[in-house]
């Protein structure tokens, strides 16, 4: 265990109100590609850039192309929670971890056992008909051909994920602000903190220790009390709960 991981362990042992704020790097060790790394989706070649495809305007105007990309690249049914997901779930069970705030849409925190998960960008496991509101699960979307249609009314089904040009859910934002504001320790993990407004939530932290676990530098490193530049799953696999 490195000295940095030892300091993380000490903070977890000492404090009783911890919040975790995570991004794509939490899930890459589970086999889900991120967007901004060397091998991420932004560095792969498609007919349109991913940020264009994953926009509200593109979804409305080109649903066929949207779903061709979405079903191939965003619906991963083989990923399993890694050590970071499992340790965070264990930490929640002790009562110390008050919330997991995630930018991910993959449901892996819940699969690991976490209960208080605030999904800033929604989830691929929730989908609703735009016409009648009928709910559809992950499997239905994964196995649909072309544009997923509602079995009840024939309307187009839209995933409950926040696309570019769409606003974040106000209730989720407010609960995230409350959790971060009350936290003694905020652990930021697996995120470049490049996506706003999500990254701006860090400004509400007024606690004792700001900890950043990310392989690459982040804009918050100068404010951090502890920086661990290692894969987050490897870090949490060393932590004792």
C-alpha positions in Angstrom: 0.0 0.0 0.0 1.4 3.4 -1.0 1.5 6.3 1.4 -1.3 8.0 -0.6 -3.5 4.9 -0.3 -2.6 4.8 3.4 -3.8 8.4 3.8 -7.1 7.5 2.0 -7.6 4.6 4.5 -6.9 7.0 7.4 -9.5 9.4 6.1 -12.1 6.7 5.7 -11.4 5.4 9.2 -11.5 8.9 10.8 -14.6 10.6 9.3 -18.3 9.7 9.5 -19.7 11.7 6.5 -18.1 10.8 3.2 -19.5 11.4 -0.3 -18.1 9.9 -3.5 -18.3 11.8 -6.8 -17.4 9.6 -9.8 -17.1 9.5 -13.6 -16.3 7.2 -16.5 -12.9 6.1 -15.0 -14.8 4.2 -12.3 -16.3 1.9 -15.0 -13.4 1.5 -17.4 -12.0 -1.3 -15.3 -15.3 -3.0 -15.7 -14.9 -2.9 -19.5 -17.0 0.2 -20.3 -15.2 2.7 -22.6 -14.9 6.3 -21.5 -15.0 9.3 -23.8 -11.8 11.2 -23.3 -9.0 8.7 -22.9 -6.7 7.7 -25.7 -8.9 4.7 -26.5 -12.2 6.5 -25.6 -15.1 7.2 -27.9 -14.0 10.7 -28.7 -10.9 9.2 -30.3 -12.6 6.7 -32.5 -13.9 7.4 -36.0 -17.6 7.6 -36.8 -19.6 9.4 -39.4 -20.4 12.0 -36.7 -18.6 12.9 -33.5 -20.0 11.2 -30.5 -21.0 14.5 -28.9 -23.1 15.3 -32.0 -24.8 11.9 -32.0 -25.5 12.0 -28.3 -27.3 15.4 -28.6 -31.0 16.1 -28.3 -31.2 17.6 -31.8 -29.5 14.6 -33.4 -31.8 12.2 -31.5 -34.9 14.0 -32.8 -33.7 14.5 -36.4 -31.7 11.2 -36.9 -33.1 8.6 -34.6 -32.0 5.7 -36.8 -28.3 6.8 -36.7 -28.6 7.7 -33.0 -29.7 4.2 -32.1 -27.1 2.5 -34.4 -24.4 4.2 -32.3 -26.3 4.0 -29.0 -27.0 0.2 -29.2 -23.4 -0.6 -30.3 -21.5 1.7 -28.0 -23.6 2.6 -25.0 -25.4 -0.6 -24.1 -22.8 -2.9 -22.5 -24.4 -6.0 -21.0 -21.2 -7.8 -20.1 -19.8 -5.2 -17.6 -19.7 -6.2 -13.9 -18.9 -4.1 -10.9 -15.2 -3.8 -10.0 -13.5 -3.3 -6.7 -14.3 0.4 -6.5 -18.0 -0.3 -6.9 -18.0 -3.1 -4.3 -15.9 -1.1 -1.7 -18.2 1.9 -2.0 -21.2 -0.3 -1.4 -19.5 -1.8 1.6 -18.7 1.7 2.9 -22.3 2.8 2.5 -23.4 -0.2 4.6 -21.2 1.0 7.5 -23.2 4.3 7.4 -20.1 6.4 6.6 -20.7 6.9 2.9 -23.8 9.0 2.6 -24.1 9.2 -1.2 -22.6 8.1 -4.5 -22.9 10.9 -7.1 -22.2 9.5 -10.5 -21.9 10.8 -14.0 -22.2 7.3 -15.3 -25.3 5.7 -16.8 -24.4 2.0 -16.4 -26.1 1.0 -13.1 -22.9 -0.7 -11.9 -23.0 1.0 -8.4 -26.5 -0.4 -7.9 -25.4 -3.8 -9.1 -22.7 -3.7 -6.5 -25.2 -3.0 -3.8 -25.1 0.8 -3.4 -28.6 2.3 -2.5 -28.2 6.1 -2.4 -26.9 6.6 -5.9 -27.5 10.0 -7.5 -27.3 9.6 -11.3 -26.6 13.0 -12.7 -26.8 11.9 -16.3 -29.6 9.2 -16.0 -29.4 5.5 -16.7 -29.5 3.2 -19.7 -31.7 0.9 -17.6 -34.6 3.3 -17.7 -36.4 4.0 -20.9 -39.8 5.5 -21.7 -42.1 5.9 -24.6 -42.2 9.5 -25.7 -45.9 9.3 -26.5 -47.5 7.3 -23.7 -44.8 7.1 -21.1 -44.6 3.2 -20.9 -41.5 1.9 -19.3 -39.0 -0.3 -21.0 -35.9 -2.1 -19.6 -32.3 -2.4 -20.7 -33.0 -5.8 -22.4 -35.7 -4.4 -24.6 -33.5 -1.6 -25.8 -30.5 -3.9 -26.4 -32.5 -6.4 -28.4 -34.5 -3.9 -30.5 -33.9 -3.5 -34.2 -33.6 0.0 -35.6 -35.5 2.6 -33.7 -37.1 1.0 -30.5 -40.9 1.4 -30.7 -43.5 1.2 -28.0 -45.5 -2.0 -28.0 -48.5 -0.2 -26.6 -48.8 2.8 -28.9 -46.0 2.7 -31.5 -44.3 5.8 -30.1 -40.5 6.1 -30.1 -38.8 5.0 -26.9 -36.2 7.4 -25.5 -33.5 6.3 -23.0 -33.5 8.1 -19.6 -30.0 9.6 -20.2 -29.2 13.3 -20.3 -28.2 14.1 -23.9 -26.2 17.1 -24.9 -28.5 20.2 -25.0 -30.7 18.7 -22.2 -30.8 19.9 -18.6 -30.0 17.8 -15.6 -32.8 16.7 -13.3 -33.4 19.3 -10.6 -34.2 16.9 -7.8 -30.9 15.0 -8.5 -29.0 18.2 -8.6 -30.5 19.4 -5.3 -29.8 16.2 -3.5 -26.2 16.2 -4.8 -25.7 19.7 -3.5 -27.1 18.8 -0.1 -24.8 15.7 0.1 -21.7 17.5 -1.0 -22.4 20.5 1.3 -22.7 18.3 4.3 -19.7 16.0 3.6 -16.6 16.0 5.8 -14.8 14.1 3.0 -15.4 14.3 -0.7 -13.7 11.6 -2.8 -13.6 12.5 -6.5 -12.8 9.4 -8.6 -12.3 8.5 -12.2 -13.3 11.8 -13.7 -11.6 14.5 -15.7 -14.0 17.0 -14.3 -14.5 18.4 -17.8 -18.3 18.1 -18.1 -20.4 20.9 -16.7 -22.7 21.5 -14.9 -21.9 18.3 -13.1 -18.2 19.2 -12.4 -19.4 22.5 -10.9 -21.0 20.7 -8.0 -17.6 20.3 -6.4 -17.8 24.0 -5.5 -20.3 23.2 -2.8 -17.8 21.2 -0.8 -16.7 22.9 2.5 -15.5 19.9 4.4 -12.2 18.7 5.8 -10.6 16.6 3.1 -10.9 16.7 -0.7 -9.4 13.6 -2.2 -8.9 13.1 -6.0 -8.3 9.6 -7.4 -7.7 9.8 -11.2 -5.0 8.6 -13.5 -4.7 12.0 -15.3 -4.5 15.5 -13.7 -7.8 17.3 -13.0 -8.7 21.0 -12.6 -9.2 20.4 -8.8 -5.8 19.0 -8.1 -4.6 22.3 -6.7 -7.4 22.3 -4.1 -7.0 18.7 -3.2 -5.7 17.5 0.2 -4.7 14.2 -1.4 -4.1 13.1 -5.0 -3.8 9.5 -6.0 -2.8 9.0 -9.6 -3.7 5.3 -9.9 -6.6 3.3 -11.4 -9.5 3.6 -8.9 -10.3 -0.1 -8.8 -6.7 -0.9 -7.8 -6.8 1.8 -5.1 -10.1 0.6 -3.5 -9.0 -3.0 -3.7 -6.5 -2.1 -1.0 -8.9 -0.4 1.3 -10.2 -2.2 4.4 -13.8 -1.4 5.4 
